[in-house]
PDB file of C-alpha atoms in Angstrom:
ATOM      1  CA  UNK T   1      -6.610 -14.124 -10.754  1.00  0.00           C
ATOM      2  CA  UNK T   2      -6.021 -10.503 -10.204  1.00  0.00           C
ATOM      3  CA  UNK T   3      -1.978  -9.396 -11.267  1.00  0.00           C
ATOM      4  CA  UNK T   4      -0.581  -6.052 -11.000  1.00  0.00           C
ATOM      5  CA  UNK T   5       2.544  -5.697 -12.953  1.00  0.00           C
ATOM      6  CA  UNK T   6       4.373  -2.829 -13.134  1.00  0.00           C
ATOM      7  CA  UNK T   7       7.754  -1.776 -15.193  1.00  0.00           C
ATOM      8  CA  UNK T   8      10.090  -1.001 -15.236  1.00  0.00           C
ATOM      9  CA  UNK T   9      11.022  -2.021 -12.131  1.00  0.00           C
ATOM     10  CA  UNK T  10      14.147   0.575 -11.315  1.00  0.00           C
ATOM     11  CA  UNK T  11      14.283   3.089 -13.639  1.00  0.00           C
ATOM     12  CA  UNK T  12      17.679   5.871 -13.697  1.00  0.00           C
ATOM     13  CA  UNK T  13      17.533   8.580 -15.021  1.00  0.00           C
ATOM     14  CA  UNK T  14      18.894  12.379 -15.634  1.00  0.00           C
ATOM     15  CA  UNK T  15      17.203  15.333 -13.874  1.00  0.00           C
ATOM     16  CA  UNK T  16      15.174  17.347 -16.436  1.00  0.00           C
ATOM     17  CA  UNK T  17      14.212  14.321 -18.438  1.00  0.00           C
ATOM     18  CA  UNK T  18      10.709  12.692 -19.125  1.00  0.00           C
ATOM     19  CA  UNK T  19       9.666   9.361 -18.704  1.00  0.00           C
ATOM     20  CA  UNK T  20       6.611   7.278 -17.580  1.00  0.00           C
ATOM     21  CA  UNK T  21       5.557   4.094 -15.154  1.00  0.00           C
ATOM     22  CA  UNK T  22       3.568   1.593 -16.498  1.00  0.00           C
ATOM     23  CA  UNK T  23       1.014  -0.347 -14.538  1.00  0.00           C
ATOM     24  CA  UNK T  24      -0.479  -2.891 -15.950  1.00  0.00           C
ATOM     25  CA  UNK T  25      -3.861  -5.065 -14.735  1.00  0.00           C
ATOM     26  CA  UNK T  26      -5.503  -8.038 -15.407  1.00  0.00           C
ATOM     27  CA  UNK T  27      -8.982  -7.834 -14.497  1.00  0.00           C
ATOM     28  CA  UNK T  28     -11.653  -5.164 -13.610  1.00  0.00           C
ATOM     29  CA  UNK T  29     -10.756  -2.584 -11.026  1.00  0.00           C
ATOM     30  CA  UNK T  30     -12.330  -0.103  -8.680  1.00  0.00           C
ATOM     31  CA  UNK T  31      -9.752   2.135  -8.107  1.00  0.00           C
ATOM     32  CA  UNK T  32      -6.309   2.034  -8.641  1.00  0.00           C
ATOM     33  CA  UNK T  33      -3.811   3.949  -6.408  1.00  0.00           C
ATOM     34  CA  UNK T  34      -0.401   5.243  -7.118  1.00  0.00           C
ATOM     35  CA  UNK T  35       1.559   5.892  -3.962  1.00  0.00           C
ATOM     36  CA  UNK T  36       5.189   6.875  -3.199  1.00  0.00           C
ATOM     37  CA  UNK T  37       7.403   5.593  -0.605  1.00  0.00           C
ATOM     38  CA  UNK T  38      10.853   6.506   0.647  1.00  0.00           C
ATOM     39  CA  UNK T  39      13.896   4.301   1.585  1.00  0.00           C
ATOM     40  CA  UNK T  40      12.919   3.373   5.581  1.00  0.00           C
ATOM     41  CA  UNK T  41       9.594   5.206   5.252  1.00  0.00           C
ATOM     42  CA  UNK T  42       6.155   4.852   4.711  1.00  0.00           C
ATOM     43  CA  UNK T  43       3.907   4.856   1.980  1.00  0.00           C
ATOM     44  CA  UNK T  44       2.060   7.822   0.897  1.00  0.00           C
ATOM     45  CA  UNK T  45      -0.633   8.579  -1.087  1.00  0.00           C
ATOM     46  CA  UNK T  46      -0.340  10.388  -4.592  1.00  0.00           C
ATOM     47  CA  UNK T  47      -3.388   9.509  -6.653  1.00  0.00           C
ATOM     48  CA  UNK T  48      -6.603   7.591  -6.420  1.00  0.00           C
ATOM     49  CA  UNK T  49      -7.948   6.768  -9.877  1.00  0.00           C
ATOM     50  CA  UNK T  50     -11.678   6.017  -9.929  1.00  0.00           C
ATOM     51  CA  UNK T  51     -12.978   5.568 -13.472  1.00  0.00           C
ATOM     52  CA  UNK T  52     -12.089   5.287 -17.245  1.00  0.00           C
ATOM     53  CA  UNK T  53      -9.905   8.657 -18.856  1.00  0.00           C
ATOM     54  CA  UNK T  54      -9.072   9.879 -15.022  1.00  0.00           C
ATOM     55  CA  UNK T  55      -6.225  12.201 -14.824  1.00  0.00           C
ATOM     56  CA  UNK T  56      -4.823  13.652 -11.989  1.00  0.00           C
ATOM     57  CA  UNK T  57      -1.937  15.767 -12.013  1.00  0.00           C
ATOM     58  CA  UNK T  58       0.141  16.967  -9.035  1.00  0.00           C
ATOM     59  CA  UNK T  59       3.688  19.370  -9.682  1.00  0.00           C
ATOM     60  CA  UNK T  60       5.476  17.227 -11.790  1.00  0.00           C
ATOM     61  CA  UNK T  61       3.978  13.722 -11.376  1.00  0.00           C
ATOM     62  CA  UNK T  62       0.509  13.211 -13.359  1.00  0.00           C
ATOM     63  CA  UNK T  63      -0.987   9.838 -13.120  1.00  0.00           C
ATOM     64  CA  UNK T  64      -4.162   8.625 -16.002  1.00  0.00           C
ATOM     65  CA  UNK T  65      -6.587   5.571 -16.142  1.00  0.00           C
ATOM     66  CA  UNK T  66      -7.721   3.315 -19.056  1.00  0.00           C
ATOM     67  CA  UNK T  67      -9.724   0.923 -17.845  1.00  0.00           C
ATOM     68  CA  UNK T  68     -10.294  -0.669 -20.673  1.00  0.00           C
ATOM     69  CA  UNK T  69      -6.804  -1.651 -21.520  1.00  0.00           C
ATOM     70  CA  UNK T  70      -6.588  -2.151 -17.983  1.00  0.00           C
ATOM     71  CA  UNK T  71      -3.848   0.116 -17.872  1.00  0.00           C
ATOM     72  CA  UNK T  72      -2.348   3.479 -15.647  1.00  0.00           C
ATOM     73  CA  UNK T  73       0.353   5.378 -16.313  1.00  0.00           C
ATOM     74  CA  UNK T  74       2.339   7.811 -13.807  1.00  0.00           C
ATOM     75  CA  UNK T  75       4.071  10.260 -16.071  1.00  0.00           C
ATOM     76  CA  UNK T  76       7.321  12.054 -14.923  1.00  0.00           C
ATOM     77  CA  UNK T  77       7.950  15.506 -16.378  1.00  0.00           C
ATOM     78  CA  UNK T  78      11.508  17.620 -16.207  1.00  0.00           C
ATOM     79  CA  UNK T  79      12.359  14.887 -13.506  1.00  0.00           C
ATOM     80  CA  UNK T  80      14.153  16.499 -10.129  1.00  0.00           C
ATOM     81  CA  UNK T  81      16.357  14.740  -7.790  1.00  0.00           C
ATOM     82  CA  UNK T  82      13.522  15.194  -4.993  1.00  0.00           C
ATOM     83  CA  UNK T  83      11.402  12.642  -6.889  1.00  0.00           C
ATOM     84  CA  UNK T  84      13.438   9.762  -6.217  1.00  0.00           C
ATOM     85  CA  UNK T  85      11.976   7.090  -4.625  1.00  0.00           C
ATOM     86  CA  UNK T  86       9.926   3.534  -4.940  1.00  0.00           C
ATOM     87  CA  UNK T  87       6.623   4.051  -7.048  1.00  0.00           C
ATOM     88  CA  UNK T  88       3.990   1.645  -6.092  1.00  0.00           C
ATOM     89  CA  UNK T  89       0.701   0.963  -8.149  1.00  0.00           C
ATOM     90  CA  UNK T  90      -2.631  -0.683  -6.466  1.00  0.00           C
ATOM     91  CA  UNK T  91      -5.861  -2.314  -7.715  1.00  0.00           C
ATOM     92  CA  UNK T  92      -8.679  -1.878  -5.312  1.00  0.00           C
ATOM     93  CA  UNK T  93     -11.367  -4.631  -5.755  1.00  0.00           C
ATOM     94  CA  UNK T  94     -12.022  -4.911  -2.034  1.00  0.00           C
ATOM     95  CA  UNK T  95     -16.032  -4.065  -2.944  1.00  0.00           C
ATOM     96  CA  UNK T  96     -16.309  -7.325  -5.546  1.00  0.00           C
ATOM     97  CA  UNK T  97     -13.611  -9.920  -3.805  1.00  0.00           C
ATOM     98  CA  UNK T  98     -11.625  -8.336  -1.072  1.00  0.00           C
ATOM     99  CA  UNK T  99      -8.907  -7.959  -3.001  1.00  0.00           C
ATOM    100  CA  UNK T 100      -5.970  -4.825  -3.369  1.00  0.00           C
ATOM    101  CA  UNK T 101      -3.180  -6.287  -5.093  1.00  0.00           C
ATOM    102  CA  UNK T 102      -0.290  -4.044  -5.057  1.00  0.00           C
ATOM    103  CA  UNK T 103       2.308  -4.305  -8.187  1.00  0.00           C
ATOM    104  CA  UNK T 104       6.146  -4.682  -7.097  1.00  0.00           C
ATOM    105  CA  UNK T 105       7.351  -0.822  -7.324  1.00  0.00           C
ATOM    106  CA  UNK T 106       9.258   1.143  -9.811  1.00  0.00           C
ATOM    107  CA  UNK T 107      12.337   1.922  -7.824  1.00  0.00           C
ATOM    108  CA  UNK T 108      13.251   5.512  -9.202  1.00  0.00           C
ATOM    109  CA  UNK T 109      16.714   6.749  -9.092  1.00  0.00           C
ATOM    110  CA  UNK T 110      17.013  10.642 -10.701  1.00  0.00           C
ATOM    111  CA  UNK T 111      21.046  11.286 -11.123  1.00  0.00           C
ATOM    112  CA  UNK T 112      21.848  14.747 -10.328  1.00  0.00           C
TER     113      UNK T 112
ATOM    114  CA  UNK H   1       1.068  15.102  15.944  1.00  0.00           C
ATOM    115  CA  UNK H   2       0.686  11.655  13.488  1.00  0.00           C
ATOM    116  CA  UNK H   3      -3.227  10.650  12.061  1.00  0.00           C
ATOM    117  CA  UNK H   4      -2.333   7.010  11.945  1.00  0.00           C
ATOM    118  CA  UNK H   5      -0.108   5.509  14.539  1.00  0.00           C
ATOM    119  CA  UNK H   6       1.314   1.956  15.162  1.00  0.00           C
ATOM    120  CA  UNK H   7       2.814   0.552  18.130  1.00  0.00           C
ATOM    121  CA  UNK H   8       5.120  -0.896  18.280  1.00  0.00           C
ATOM    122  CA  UNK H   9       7.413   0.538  15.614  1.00  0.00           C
ATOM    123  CA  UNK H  10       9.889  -2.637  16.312  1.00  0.00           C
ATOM    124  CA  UNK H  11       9.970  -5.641  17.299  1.00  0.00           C
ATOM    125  CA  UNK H  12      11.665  -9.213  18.062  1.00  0.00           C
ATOM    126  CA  UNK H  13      10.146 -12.082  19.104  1.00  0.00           C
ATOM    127  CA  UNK H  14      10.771 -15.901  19.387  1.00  0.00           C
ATOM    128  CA  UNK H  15       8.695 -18.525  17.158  1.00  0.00           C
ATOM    129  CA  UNK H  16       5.639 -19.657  19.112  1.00  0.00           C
ATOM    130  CA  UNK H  17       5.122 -16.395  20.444  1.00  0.00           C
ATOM    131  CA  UNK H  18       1.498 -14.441  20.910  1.00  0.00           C
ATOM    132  CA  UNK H  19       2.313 -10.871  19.406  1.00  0.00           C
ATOM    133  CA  UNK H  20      -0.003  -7.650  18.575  1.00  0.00           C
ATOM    134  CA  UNK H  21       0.487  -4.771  16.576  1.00  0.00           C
ATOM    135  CA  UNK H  22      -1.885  -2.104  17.342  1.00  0.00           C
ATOM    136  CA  UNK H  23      -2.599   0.791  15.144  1.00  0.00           C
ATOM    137  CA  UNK H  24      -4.860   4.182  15.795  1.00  0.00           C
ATOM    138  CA  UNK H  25      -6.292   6.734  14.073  1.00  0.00           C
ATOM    139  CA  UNK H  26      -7.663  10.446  14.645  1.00  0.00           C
ATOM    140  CA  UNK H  27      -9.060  10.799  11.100  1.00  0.00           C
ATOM    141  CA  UNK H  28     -12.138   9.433  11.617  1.00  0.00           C
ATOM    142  CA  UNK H  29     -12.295   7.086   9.304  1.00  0.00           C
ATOM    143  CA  UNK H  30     -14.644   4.050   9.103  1.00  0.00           C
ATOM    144  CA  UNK H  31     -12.132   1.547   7.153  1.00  0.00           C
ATOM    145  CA  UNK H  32      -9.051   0.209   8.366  1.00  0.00           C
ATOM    146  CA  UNK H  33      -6.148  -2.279   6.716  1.00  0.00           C
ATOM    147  CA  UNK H  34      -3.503  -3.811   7.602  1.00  0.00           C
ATOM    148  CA  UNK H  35      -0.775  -4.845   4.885  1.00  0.00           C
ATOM    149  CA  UNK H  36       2.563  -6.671   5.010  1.00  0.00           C
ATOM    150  CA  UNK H  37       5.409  -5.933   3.222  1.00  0.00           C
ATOM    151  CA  UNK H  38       8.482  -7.875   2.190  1.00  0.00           C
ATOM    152  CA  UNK H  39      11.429  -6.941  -0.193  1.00  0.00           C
ATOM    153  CA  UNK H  40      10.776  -7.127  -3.778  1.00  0.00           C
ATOM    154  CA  UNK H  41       7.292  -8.256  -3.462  1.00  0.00           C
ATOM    155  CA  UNK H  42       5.543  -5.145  -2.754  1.00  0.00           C
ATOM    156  CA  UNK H  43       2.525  -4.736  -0.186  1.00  0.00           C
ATOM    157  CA  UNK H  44       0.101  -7.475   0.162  1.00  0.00           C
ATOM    158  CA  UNK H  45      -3.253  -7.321   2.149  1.00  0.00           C
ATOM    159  CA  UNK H  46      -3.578  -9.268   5.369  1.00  0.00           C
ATOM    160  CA  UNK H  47      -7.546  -7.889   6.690  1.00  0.00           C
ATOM    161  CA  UNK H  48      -9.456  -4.722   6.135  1.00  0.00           C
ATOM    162  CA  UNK H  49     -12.302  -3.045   8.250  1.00  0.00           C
ATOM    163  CA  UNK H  50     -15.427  -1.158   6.594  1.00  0.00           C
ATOM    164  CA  UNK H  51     -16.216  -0.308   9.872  1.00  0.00           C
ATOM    165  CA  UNK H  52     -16.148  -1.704  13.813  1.00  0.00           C
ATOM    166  CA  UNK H  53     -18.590  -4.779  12.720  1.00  0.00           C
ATOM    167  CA  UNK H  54     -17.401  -5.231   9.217  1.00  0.00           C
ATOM    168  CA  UNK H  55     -14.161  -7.533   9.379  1.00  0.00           C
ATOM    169  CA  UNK H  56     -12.947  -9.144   5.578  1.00  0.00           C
ATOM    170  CA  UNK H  57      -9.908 -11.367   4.756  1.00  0.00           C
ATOM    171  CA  UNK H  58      -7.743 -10.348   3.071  1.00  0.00           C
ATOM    172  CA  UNK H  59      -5.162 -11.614  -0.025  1.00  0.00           C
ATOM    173  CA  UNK H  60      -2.974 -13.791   2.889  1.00  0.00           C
ATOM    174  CA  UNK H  61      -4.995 -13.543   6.279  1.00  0.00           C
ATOM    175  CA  UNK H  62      -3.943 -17.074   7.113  1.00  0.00           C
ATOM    176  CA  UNK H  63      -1.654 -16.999  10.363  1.00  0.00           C
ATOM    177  CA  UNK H  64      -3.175 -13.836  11.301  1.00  0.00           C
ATOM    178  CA  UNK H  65      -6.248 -12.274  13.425  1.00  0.00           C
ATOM    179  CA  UNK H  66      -7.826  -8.840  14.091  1.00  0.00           C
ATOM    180  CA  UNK H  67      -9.918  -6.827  16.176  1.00  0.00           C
ATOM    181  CA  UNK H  68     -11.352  -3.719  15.659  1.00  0.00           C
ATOM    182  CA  UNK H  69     -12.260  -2.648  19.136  1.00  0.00           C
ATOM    183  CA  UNK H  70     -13.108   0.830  18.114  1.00  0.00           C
ATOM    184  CA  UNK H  71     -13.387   3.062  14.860  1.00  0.00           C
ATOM    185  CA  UNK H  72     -10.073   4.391  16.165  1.00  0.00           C
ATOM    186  CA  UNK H  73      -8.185   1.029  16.169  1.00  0.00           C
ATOM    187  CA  UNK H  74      -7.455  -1.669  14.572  1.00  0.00           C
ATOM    188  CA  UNK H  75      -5.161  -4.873  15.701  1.00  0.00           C
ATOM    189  CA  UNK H  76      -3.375  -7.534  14.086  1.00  0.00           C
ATOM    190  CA  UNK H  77      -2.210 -10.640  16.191  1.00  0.00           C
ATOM    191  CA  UNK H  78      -0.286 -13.159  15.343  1.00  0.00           C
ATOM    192  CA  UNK H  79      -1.488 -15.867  17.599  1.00  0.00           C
ATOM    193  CA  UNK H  80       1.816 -17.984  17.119  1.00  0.00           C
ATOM    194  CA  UNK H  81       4.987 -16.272  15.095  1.00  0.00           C
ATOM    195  CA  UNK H  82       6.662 -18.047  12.895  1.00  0.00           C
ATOM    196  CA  UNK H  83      10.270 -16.748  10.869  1.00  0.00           C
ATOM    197  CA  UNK H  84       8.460 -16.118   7.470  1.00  0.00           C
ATOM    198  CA  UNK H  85       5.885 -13.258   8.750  1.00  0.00           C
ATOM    199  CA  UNK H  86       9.111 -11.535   9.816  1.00  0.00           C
ATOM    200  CA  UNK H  87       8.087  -8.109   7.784  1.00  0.00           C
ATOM    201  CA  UNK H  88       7.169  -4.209   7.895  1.00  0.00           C
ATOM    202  CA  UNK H  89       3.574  -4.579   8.905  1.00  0.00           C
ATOM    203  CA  UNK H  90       1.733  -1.237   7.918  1.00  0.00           C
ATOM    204  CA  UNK H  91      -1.696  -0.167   8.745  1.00  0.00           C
ATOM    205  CA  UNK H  92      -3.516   1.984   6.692  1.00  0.00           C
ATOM    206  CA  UNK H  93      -7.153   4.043   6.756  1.00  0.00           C
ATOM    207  CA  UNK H  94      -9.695   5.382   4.111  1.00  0.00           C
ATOM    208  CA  UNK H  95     -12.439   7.697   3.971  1.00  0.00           C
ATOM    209  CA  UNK H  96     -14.249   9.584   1.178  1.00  0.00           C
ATOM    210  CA  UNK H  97     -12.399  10.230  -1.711  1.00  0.00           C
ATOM    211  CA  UNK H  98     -10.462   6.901  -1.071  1.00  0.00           C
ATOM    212  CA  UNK H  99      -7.070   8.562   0.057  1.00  0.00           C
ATOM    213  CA  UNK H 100      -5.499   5.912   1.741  1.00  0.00           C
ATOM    214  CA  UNK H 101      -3.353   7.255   5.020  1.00  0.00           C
ATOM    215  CA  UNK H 102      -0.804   4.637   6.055  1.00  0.00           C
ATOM    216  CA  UNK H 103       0.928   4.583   9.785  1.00  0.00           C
ATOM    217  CA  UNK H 104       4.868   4.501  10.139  1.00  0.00           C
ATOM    218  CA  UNK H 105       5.060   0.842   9.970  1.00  0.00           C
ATOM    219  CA  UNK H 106       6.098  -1.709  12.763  1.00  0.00           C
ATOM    220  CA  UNK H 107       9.057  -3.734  12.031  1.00  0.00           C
ATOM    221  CA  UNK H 108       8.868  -7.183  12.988  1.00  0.00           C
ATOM    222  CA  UNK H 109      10.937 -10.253  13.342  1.00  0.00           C
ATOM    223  CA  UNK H 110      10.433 -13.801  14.287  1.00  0.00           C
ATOM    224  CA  UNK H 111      13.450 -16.006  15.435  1.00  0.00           C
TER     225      UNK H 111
END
């Protein structure tokens, strides 16, 4: 069975500081997504991850793939209030058993 | 104006009720989702469209039909509502590069 777990699951912390999402998978993936969503919004896309060693960076958010610890990571640097939000991560095996299993979200909270 | 849109954005409705939630897109993409999503539990996958003849289930497609009448749109019914698929309902669409482009969402609840 296919889990997604991600942690932590809210996460506060001081503007300027570091700090990284895990996301954590159980079996083989296709892709894995990171997306972003705001309180009463929708979701939107940040990363796609395709394949073993991807990294992908964008401003301050820069999201990498080990596939074969079955593991992401979405890595905060010099954190702004701006990037507060819910952090989601997704496994996309819709191509071997119609599956995308979203993990829970990271609920971010950066403190001024 | 929006590349993925959902109508409607909310809803109530009484148990035993026939509802649809239609979603369109000017992308041009060939695949289509739909997802649910309740508090604390993330977004879970109802049915996804390759394309307009390509129709898959699904992580919890039970209660729930589609029809993709177009490449532009995609529905979801719910042929008779019950109170636990009260939930945002978001649509989604991908196309090369696997961005995934979700609508606003349609709030919807069941008495």
């Amino acid at each position: 069975e296919l889990k997604v777990e991600q942690n932590p699951l809210f996460l506060s912390m001081q503007e300027g500081k570091n700090y990284t999402i895990y996301c954590n998978y159980s079996t083989t993936s296709d892709r894995l997504y990171w997306y972003r969503q705001d309180p009463g919004k929708s979701l939107e896309s940040l990363f796609v991850l395709l394949s073993n060693g991807a990294v992908k960076q964008e401003g301050r958010l820069m999201a990498s793939l080990d596939t074969k610890a079955r593991l992401s990571t979405l890595h905060i640097t010099a954190a702004v209030h701006d990037l507060s939000a819910t952090y989601f991560c997704a496994v996309d095996r819709s191509n071997r058993d119609d599956k995308i299993i979203f993990g829970k979200g990271t609920r971010l909270h950066i403190l001024p | 104006d929006a590349d993925v849109t959902q109508t409607p954005r909310n809803r109530i409705t009484k148990t035993g009720k026939r509802i649809m939630l239609e979603c369109s897109q000017t992308k041009g993409h060939d695949r289509m989702y739909w997802y649910r999503q309740d508090p604390g539990l993330g977004l879970r996958l109802i049915y996804y469209s390759f394309d307009v003849k390509d129709i898959n289930k699904g992580e919890i497609s039970d209660g729930y039909s589609v029809s993709r009448q177009a490449q532009a749109k995609f529905s979801l019914s719910l042929e008779s509502a019950i109170p636990n698929q009260t939930a945002l309902y978001f649509c989604a669409t991908s196309g090369p590069g696997d961005t995934q482009y979700f609508g606003p969402g349609t709030r919807l609840t069941v008495l």
